[in-house]
Amino acid sequence: MRNGKWKARLDSQVPEDVSRTIDTLPEWFGIAEANAEYVEAARSKETWTVRDGGGTVRGVALVDYHFDRAADLFFIAVEREFRSSGIGAALVEAVAEHCRERGVRLFQVKTLGASHPDEGYAATRKFYEALDFIPLEETDLWGEQSPCLIMVRVL
Ligand SMILES: CC(C)(COP(=O)(O)OP(=O)(O)OC[C@H]1O[C@@H](n2cnc3c(N)ncnc32)[C@H](O)[C@@H]1OP(=O)(O)O)[C@@H](O)C(=O)NCCC(=O)NCCS
């Protein structure tokens, strides 16, 4: 895994960068209402970024804590041109390290499940699996058309 090239850090809120990043990834972010919710969430949630040498945000993760010992990767996206260069892994590992230091033991993410044929999300699931997230359950939390796969990583 090409980890180490990019440095992820805890950052201030970057809703404009979330909006710009989403716009480069229409295959994953095709529902306008959901996109507006992500941008709104970016105004308040814990924010991790990877910035390039010029300071431009190229990847963002938003994290929730519903309970003391569990974290939720609410949102993650890497700008299209920068995908598959280790930015996503840098974000997840930085959050995981931060969580471990705080006594957080479980890290969950929800994504589109394999019973939906979408190829983009098949790649997304491979990414999470490569980062040690284990498929836990597929639910209809998002309705029957959008099977929701809950994945969990033990920290
Ligand atoms: C999913 C996403 C955040 C991953 O970030 P990334 O920077 O592209 O991923 P990385 O380069 O850090 O990949 C880390 C590892 O994941 C795996 N991986 C990543 N993309 C993969 C793909 N398309 N197919 C198979 N495995 C993949 C690989 O094992 C990779 O390590 P390697 O390149 O050394 O083999 C990013 O591609 C993205 O924004 N995708 C679109 C939006 C999205 O799916 N968001 C999450 C919605 S739930």
PDB file of C-alpha atoms and ligand atoms in Angstrom:
ATOM      1  CA  MET A   1       0.000   0.000   0.000  1.00  0.00           C
ATOM      2  CA  ARG A   2       1.407   3.419  -0.947  1.00  0.00           C
ATOM      3  CA  ASN A   3       1.131   4.815   2.531  1.00  0.00           C
ATOM      4  CA  GLY A   4       3.563   7.491   3.626  1.00  0.00           C
ATOM      5  CA  LYS A   5       3.623   9.707   0.548  1.00  0.00           C
ATOM      6  CA  TRP A   6       0.710  11.776   1.836  1.00  0.00           C
ATOM      7  CA  LYS A   7       0.176  13.276   5.276  1.00  0.00           C
ATOM      8  CA  ALA A   8      -3.336  13.513   6.676  1.00  0.00           C
ATOM      9  CA  ARG A   9      -4.124  15.973   9.427  1.00  0.00           C
ATOM     10  CA  LEU A  10      -6.938  17.135  11.635  1.00  0.00           C
ATOM     11  CA  ASP A  11      -8.123  20.337   9.967  1.00  0.00           C
ATOM     12  CA  SER A  12     -10.670  23.109  10.267  1.00  0.00           C
ATOM     13  CA  GLN A  13     -13.997  22.738   8.444  1.00  0.00           C
ATOM     14  CA  VAL A  14     -13.702  22.704   4.640  1.00  0.00           C
ATOM     15  CA  PRO A  15     -17.257  22.567   3.183  1.00  0.00           C
ATOM     16  CA  GLU A  16     -16.202  24.233  -0.086  1.00  0.00           C
ATOM     17  CA  ASP A  17     -13.516  21.601  -0.615  1.00  0.00           C
ATOM     18  CA  VAL A  18     -16.020  18.825   0.139  1.00  0.00           C
ATOM     19  CA  SER A  19     -18.344  20.332  -2.463  1.00  0.00           C
ATOM     20  CA  ARG A  20     -15.570  20.633  -5.067  1.00  0.00           C
ATOM     21  CA  THR A  21     -14.354  17.070  -4.403  1.00  0.00           C
ATOM     22  CA  ILE A  22     -17.865  15.621  -4.658  1.00  0.00           C
ATOM     23  CA  ASP A  23     -18.320  17.391  -7.993  1.00  0.00           C
ATOM     24  CA  THR A  24     -15.350  15.459  -9.436  1.00  0.00           C
ATOM     25  CA  LEU A  25     -16.974  12.110  -8.476  1.00  0.00           C
ATOM     26  CA  PRO A  26     -20.504  12.054  -9.983  1.00  0.00           C
ATOM     27  CA  GLU A  27     -20.581   8.218 -10.182  1.00  0.00           C
ATOM     28  CA  TRP A  28     -20.459   8.061  -6.380  1.00  0.00           C
ATOM     29  CA  PHE A  29     -22.195  11.303  -5.533  1.00  0.00           C
ATOM     30  CA  GLY A  30     -25.122  11.557  -7.929  1.00  0.00           C
ATOM     31  CA  ILE A  31     -27.911  12.524  -5.529  1.00  0.00           C
ATOM     32  CA  ALA A  32     -28.085  16.295  -5.102  1.00  0.00           C
ATOM     33  CA  GLU A  33     -29.892  16.157  -1.745  1.00  0.00           C
ATOM     34  CA  ALA A  34     -27.366  13.758  -0.278  1.00  0.00           C
ATOM     35  CA  ASN A  35     -24.514  15.913  -1.572  1.00  0.00           C
ATOM     36  CA  ALA A  36     -26.023  18.984   0.093  1.00  0.00           C
ATOM     37  CA  GLU A  37     -26.159  17.018   3.354  1.00  0.00           C
ATOM     38  CA  TYR A  38     -22.478  16.119   3.065  1.00  0.00           C
ATOM     39  CA  VAL A  39     -21.523  19.746   2.475  1.00  0.00           C
ATOM     40  CA  GLU A  40     -23.680  20.824   5.428  1.00  0.00           C
ATOM     41  CA  ALA A  41     -22.126  18.106   7.616  1.00  0.00           C
ATOM     42  CA  ALA A  42     -18.690  19.399   6.646  1.00  0.00           C
ATOM     43  CA  ARG A  43     -19.527  22.649   8.464  1.00  0.00           C
ATOM     44  CA  SER A  44     -19.483  20.910  11.850  1.00  0.00           C
ATOM     45  CA  LYS A  45     -18.030  17.385  11.830  1.00  0.00           C
ATOM     46  CA  GLU A  46     -14.473  16.463  12.750  1.00  0.00           C
ATOM     47  CA  THR A  47     -12.511  17.010   9.561  1.00  0.00           C
ATOM     48  CA  TRP A  48      -9.363  15.337   8.302  1.00  0.00           C
ATOM     49  CA  THR A  49      -7.645  16.420   5.117  1.00  0.00           C
ATOM     50  CA  VAL A  50      -4.767  15.619   2.851  1.00  0.00           C
ATOM     51  CA  ARG A  51      -3.429  18.743   1.150  1.00  0.00           C
ATOM     52  CA  ASP A  52      -1.024  18.876  -1.775  1.00  0.00           C
ATOM     53  CA  GLY A  53       2.246  20.837  -1.767  1.00  0.00           C
ATOM     54  CA  GLY A  54       0.372  24.035  -2.604  1.00  0.00           C
ATOM     55  CA  GLY A  55      -2.064  23.608   0.280  1.00  0.00           C
ATOM     56  CA  THR A  56      -5.052  22.548  -1.813  1.00  0.00           C
ATOM     57  CA  VAL A  57      -7.277  19.894  -0.236  1.00  0.00           C
ATOM     58  CA  ARG A  58      -7.150  16.682  -2.321  1.00  0.00           C
ATOM     59  CA  GLY A  59      -8.893  14.312   0.099  1.00  0.00           C
ATOM     60  CA  VAL A  60     -11.323  14.748   2.998  1.00  0.00           C
ATOM     61  CA  ALA A  61     -12.723  12.529   5.745  1.00  0.00           C
ATOM     62  CA  LEU A  62     -15.488  13.505   8.184  1.00  0.00           C
ATOM     63  CA  VAL A  63     -15.752  11.575  11.439  1.00  0.00           C
ATOM     64  CA  ASP A  64     -18.543  11.157  13.998  1.00  0.00           C
ATOM     65  CA  TYR A  65     -18.397   9.766  17.527  1.00  0.00           C
ATOM     66  CA  HIS A  66     -21.787   8.406  18.649  1.00  0.00           C
ATOM     67  CA  PHE A  67     -20.251   6.765  21.730  1.00  0.00           C
ATOM     68  CA  ASP A  68     -16.927   7.139  23.545  1.00  0.00           C
ATOM     69  CA  ARG A  69     -15.300   4.025  22.167  1.00  0.00           C
ATOM     70  CA  ALA A  70     -16.687   3.941  18.644  1.00  0.00           C
ATOM     71  CA  ALA A  71     -15.947   6.127  15.621  1.00  0.00           C
ATOM     72  CA  ASP A  72     -17.938   6.481  12.399  1.00  0.00           C
ATOM     73  CA  LEU A  73     -16.321   7.400   9.093  1.00  0.00           C
ATOM     74  CA  PHE A  74     -19.243   9.535   7.975  1.00  0.00           C
ATOM     75  CA  PHE A  75     -17.695  10.666   4.675  1.00  0.00           C
ATOM     76  CA  ILE A  76     -14.513  10.131   2.712  1.00  0.00           C
ATOM     77  CA  ALA A  77     -13.610  11.237  -0.794  1.00  0.00           C
ATOM     78  CA  VAL A  78     -10.491  11.853  -2.796  1.00  0.00           C
ATOM     79  CA  GLU A  79     -10.488  14.230  -5.754  1.00  0.00           C
ATOM     80  CA  ARG A  80     -10.753  12.206  -8.961  1.00  0.00           C
ATOM     81  CA  GLU A  81      -7.289  13.001 -10.368  1.00  0.00           C
ATOM     82  CA  PHE A  82      -5.684  12.021  -7.050  1.00  0.00           C
ATOM     83  CA  ARG A  83      -7.436   8.692  -6.474  1.00  0.00           C
ATOM     84  CA  SER A  84      -5.368   5.529  -6.034  1.00  0.00           C
ATOM     85  CA  SER A  85      -2.281   7.365  -4.873  1.00  0.00           C
ATOM     86  CA  GLY A  86      -2.569   6.585  -1.172  1.00  0.00           C
ATOM     87  CA  ILE A  87      -4.577   9.609   0.019  1.00  0.00           C
ATOM     88  CA  GLY A  88      -7.577   7.576   1.204  1.00  0.00           C
ATOM     89  CA  ALA A  89      -5.326   5.211   3.149  1.00  0.00           C
ATOM     90  CA  ALA A  90      -3.464   8.156   4.693  1.00  0.00           C
ATOM     91  CA  LEU A  91      -6.784   9.623   5.872  1.00  0.00           C
ATOM     92  CA  VAL A  92      -8.108   6.368   7.348  1.00  0.00           C
ATOM     93  CA  GLU A  93      -4.845   5.485   9.093  1.00  0.00           C
ATOM     94  CA  ALA A  94      -4.498   8.963  10.597  1.00  0.00           C
ATOM     95  CA  VAL A  95      -8.038   8.799  11.981  1.00  0.00           C
ATOM     96  CA  ALA A  96      -7.450   5.247  13.253  1.00  0.00           C
ATOM     97  CA  GLU A  97      -4.274   6.317  15.083  1.00  0.00           C
ATOM     98  CA  HIS A  98      -6.019   9.340  16.601  1.00  0.00           C
ATOM     99  CA  CYS A  99      -8.897   7.106  17.713  1.00  0.00           C
ATOM    100  CA  ARG A 100      -6.627   4.488  19.285  1.00  0.00           C
ATOM    101  CA  GLU A 101      -4.887   7.199  21.305  1.00  0.00           C
ATOM    102  CA  ARG A 102      -8.301   8.298  22.615  1.00  0.00           C
ATOM    103  CA  GLY A 103      -9.347   4.771  23.605  1.00  0.00           C
ATOM    104  CA  VAL A 104     -11.702   4.296  20.654  1.00  0.00           C
ATOM    105  CA  ARG A 105     -11.861   0.605  19.748  1.00  0.00           C
ATOM    106  CA  LEU A 106     -14.332   0.264  16.875  1.00  0.00           C
ATOM    107  CA  PHE A 107     -14.352   2.179  13.605  1.00  0.00           C
ATOM    108  CA  GLN A 108     -17.400   1.796  11.356  1.00  0.00           C
ATOM    109  CA  VAL A 109     -18.239   2.896   7.859  1.00  0.00           C
ATOM    110  CA  LYS A 110     -21.437   2.503   5.859  1.00  0.00           C
ATOM    111  CA  THR A 111     -21.299   2.046   2.109  1.00  0.00           C
ATOM    112  CA  LEU A 112     -23.309   0.630  -0.783  1.00  0.00           C
ATOM    113  CA  GLY A 113     -23.563  -3.163  -0.429  1.00  0.00           C
ATOM    114  CA  ALA A 114     -22.574  -5.840  -2.953  1.00  0.00           C
ATOM    115  CA  SER A 115     -26.196  -6.733  -3.738  1.00  0.00           C
ATOM    116  CA  HIS A 116     -26.180  -3.492  -5.765  1.00  0.00           C
ATOM    117  CA  PRO A 117     -24.222  -3.905  -9.047  1.00  0.00           C
ATOM    118  CA  ASP A 118     -22.501  -0.487  -8.990  1.00  0.00           C
ATOM    119  CA  GLU A 119     -18.850  -0.918 -10.043  1.00  0.00           C
ATOM    120  CA  GLY A 120     -17.601   2.255  -8.403  1.00  0.00           C
ATOM    121  CA  TYR A 121     -18.792   1.115  -4.999  1.00  0.00           C
ATOM    122  CA  ALA A 122     -17.297  -2.339  -5.625  1.00  0.00           C
ATOM    123  CA  ALA A 123     -13.935  -0.535  -5.772  1.00  0.00           C
ATOM    124  CA  THR A 124     -14.848   1.430  -2.650  1.00  0.00           C
ATOM    125  CA  ARG A 125     -15.545  -1.816  -0.750  1.00  0.00           C
ATOM    126  CA  LYS A 126     -12.155  -3.166  -1.892  1.00  0.00           C
ATOM    127  CA  PHE A 127     -10.560  -0.037  -0.461  1.00  0.00           C
ATOM    128  CA  TYR A 128     -12.236  -0.536   2.919  1.00  0.00           C
ATOM    129  CA  GLU A 129     -11.350  -4.231   2.964  1.00  0.00           C
ATOM    130  CA  ALA A 130      -7.712  -3.369   2.177  1.00  0.00           C
ATOM    131  CA  LEU A 131      -7.806  -1.123   5.240  1.00  0.00           C
ATOM    132  CA  ASP A 132      -9.080  -3.927   7.513  1.00  0.00           C
ATOM    133  CA  PHE A 133     -12.754  -3.007   7.628  1.00  0.00           C
ATOM    134  CA  ILE A 134     -14.805  -6.205   7.961  1.00  0.00           C
ATOM    135  CA  PRO A 135     -18.289  -6.495   6.392  1.00  0.00           C
ATOM    136  CA  LEU A 136     -20.718  -6.801   9.310  1.00  0.00           C
ATOM    137  CA  GLU A 137     -24.234  -6.553   7.905  1.00  0.00           C
ATOM    138  CA  GLU A 138     -26.143  -5.403   4.843  1.00  0.00           C
ATOM    139  CA  THR A 139     -29.304  -3.521   5.845  1.00  0.00           C
ATOM    140  CA  ASP A 140     -32.142  -1.581   4.207  1.00  0.00           C
ATOM    141  CA  LEU A 141     -31.365   1.509   6.269  1.00  0.00           C
ATOM    142  CA  TRP A 142     -31.216   3.561   3.034  1.00  0.00           C
ATOM    143  CA  GLY A 143     -34.219   1.819   1.448  1.00  0.00           C
ATOM    144  CA  GLU A 144     -34.461  -1.251  -0.769  1.00  0.00           C
ATOM    145  CA  GLN A 145     -32.822   0.399  -3.787  1.00  0.00           C
ATOM    146  CA  SER A 146     -29.639   1.275  -1.878  1.00  0.00           C
ATOM    147  CA  PRO A 147     -28.440  -1.664   0.240  1.00  0.00           C
ATOM    148  CA  CYS A 148     -26.376  -0.327   3.123  1.00  0.00           C
ATOM    149  CA  LEU A 149     -23.309  -2.346   4.069  1.00  0.00           C
ATOM    150  CA  ILE A 150     -22.009  -1.722   7.570  1.00  0.00           C
ATOM    151  CA  MET A 151     -18.283  -2.422   7.864  1.00  0.00           C
ATOM    152  CA  VAL A 152     -16.288  -2.389  11.091  1.00  0.00           C
ATOM    153  CA  ARG A 153     -12.596  -2.221  11.904  1.00  0.00           C
ATOM    154  CA  VAL A 154     -11.246  -3.195  15.301  1.00  0.00           C
ATOM    155  CA  LEU A 155      -8.696  -0.603  16.389  1.00  0.00           C
TER     156      LEU A 155
HETATM  157  C1  LIG B   1     -12.593   5.240  -1.906  1.00  0.00           C
HETATM  158  C2  LIG B   1     -11.517   6.323  -1.853  1.00  0.00           C
HETATM  159  C3  LIG B   1     -11.771   7.262  -0.670  1.00  0.00           C
HETATM  160  C4  LIG B   1     -10.160   5.615  -1.674  1.00  0.00           C
HETATM  161  O1  LIG B   1      -9.135   6.570  -1.635  1.00  0.00           O
HETATM  162  P1  LIG B   1      -7.853   6.392  -2.607  1.00  0.00           P
HETATM  163  O2  LIG B   1      -6.908   7.477  -2.289  1.00  0.00           O
HETATM  164  O3  LIG B   1      -8.323   6.289  -4.015  1.00  0.00           O
HETATM  165  O4  LIG B   1      -7.312   4.958  -2.151  1.00  0.00           O
HETATM  166  P2  LIG B   1      -5.786   4.564  -1.824  1.00  0.00           P
HETATM  167  O5  LIG B   1      -4.915   4.927  -2.988  1.00  0.00           O
HETATM  168  O6  LIG B   1      -5.383   5.103  -0.512  1.00  0.00           O
HETATM  169  O7  LIG B   1      -5.926   2.968  -1.758  1.00  0.00           O
HETATM  170  C5  LIG B   1      -5.549   2.210  -0.616  1.00  0.00           C
HETATM  171  C6  LIG B   1      -5.737   0.737  -0.930  1.00  0.00           C
HETATM  172  O8  LIG B   1      -7.118   0.444  -1.158  1.00  0.00           O
HETATM  173  C7  LIG B   1      -7.233  -0.513  -2.217  1.00  0.00           C
HETATM  174  N1  LIG B   1      -7.916   0.128  -3.340  1.00  0.00           N
HETATM  175  C8  LIG B   1      -8.093   1.438  -3.555  1.00  0.00           C
HETATM  176  N2  LIG B   1      -8.779   1.656  -4.702  1.00  0.00           N
HETATM  177  C9  LIG B   1      -9.022   0.428  -5.214  1.00  0.00           C
HETATM  178  C10 LIG B   1      -9.694  -0.032  -6.392  1.00  0.00           C
HETATM  179  N3  LIG B   1     -10.225   0.825  -7.281  1.00  0.00           N
HETATM  180  N4  LIG B   1      -9.760  -1.368  -6.618  1.00  0.00           N
HETATM  181  C11 LIG B   1      -9.214  -2.248  -5.741  1.00  0.00           C
HETATM  182  N5  LIG B   1      -8.573  -1.860  -4.607  1.00  0.00           N
HETATM  183  C12 LIG B   1      -8.477  -0.548  -4.356  1.00  0.00           C
HETATM  184  C13 LIG B   1      -5.835  -0.920  -2.601  1.00  0.00           C
HETATM  185  O9  LIG B   1      -5.437  -2.035  -1.811  1.00  0.00           O
HETATM  186  C14 LIG B   1      -5.035   0.299  -2.186  1.00  0.00           C
HETATM  187  O10 LIG B   1      -3.681   0.018  -1.912  1.00  0.00           O
HETATM  188  P3  LIG B   1      -2.605  -0.139  -3.142  1.00  0.00           P
HETATM  189  O11 LIG B   1      -2.891   0.961  -4.096  1.00  0.00           O
HETATM  190  O12 LIG B   1      -1.277  -0.021  -2.494  1.00  0.00           O
HETATM  191  O13 LIG B   1      -2.902  -1.476  -3.710  1.00  0.00           O
HETATM  192  C15 LIG B   1     -11.447   7.151  -3.175  1.00  0.00           C
HETATM  193  O14 LIG B   1     -11.059   6.338  -4.264  1.00  0.00           O
HETATM  194  C16 LIG B   1     -12.737   7.857  -3.514  1.00  0.00           C
HETATM  195  O15 LIG B   1     -12.907   9.039  -3.194  1.00  0.00           O
HETATM  196  N6  LIG B   1     -13.673   7.145  -4.178  1.00  0.00           N
HETATM  197  C17 LIG B   1     -14.923   7.719  -4.619  1.00  0.00           C
HETATM  198  C18 LIG B   1     -15.806   8.153  -3.482  1.00  0.00           C
HETATM  199  C19 LIG B   1     -16.118   7.058  -2.497  1.00  0.00           C
HETATM  200  O16 LIG B   1     -16.220   5.882  -2.823  1.00  0.00           O
HETATM  201  N7  LIG B   1     -16.268   7.477  -1.226  1.00  0.00           N
HETATM  202  C20 LIG B   1     -16.672   6.573  -0.150  1.00  0.00           C
HETATM  203  C21 LIG B   1     -18.161   6.414  -0.180  1.00  0.00           C
HETATM  204  S1  LIG B   1     -18.720   5.253   1.063  1.00  0.00           S
END
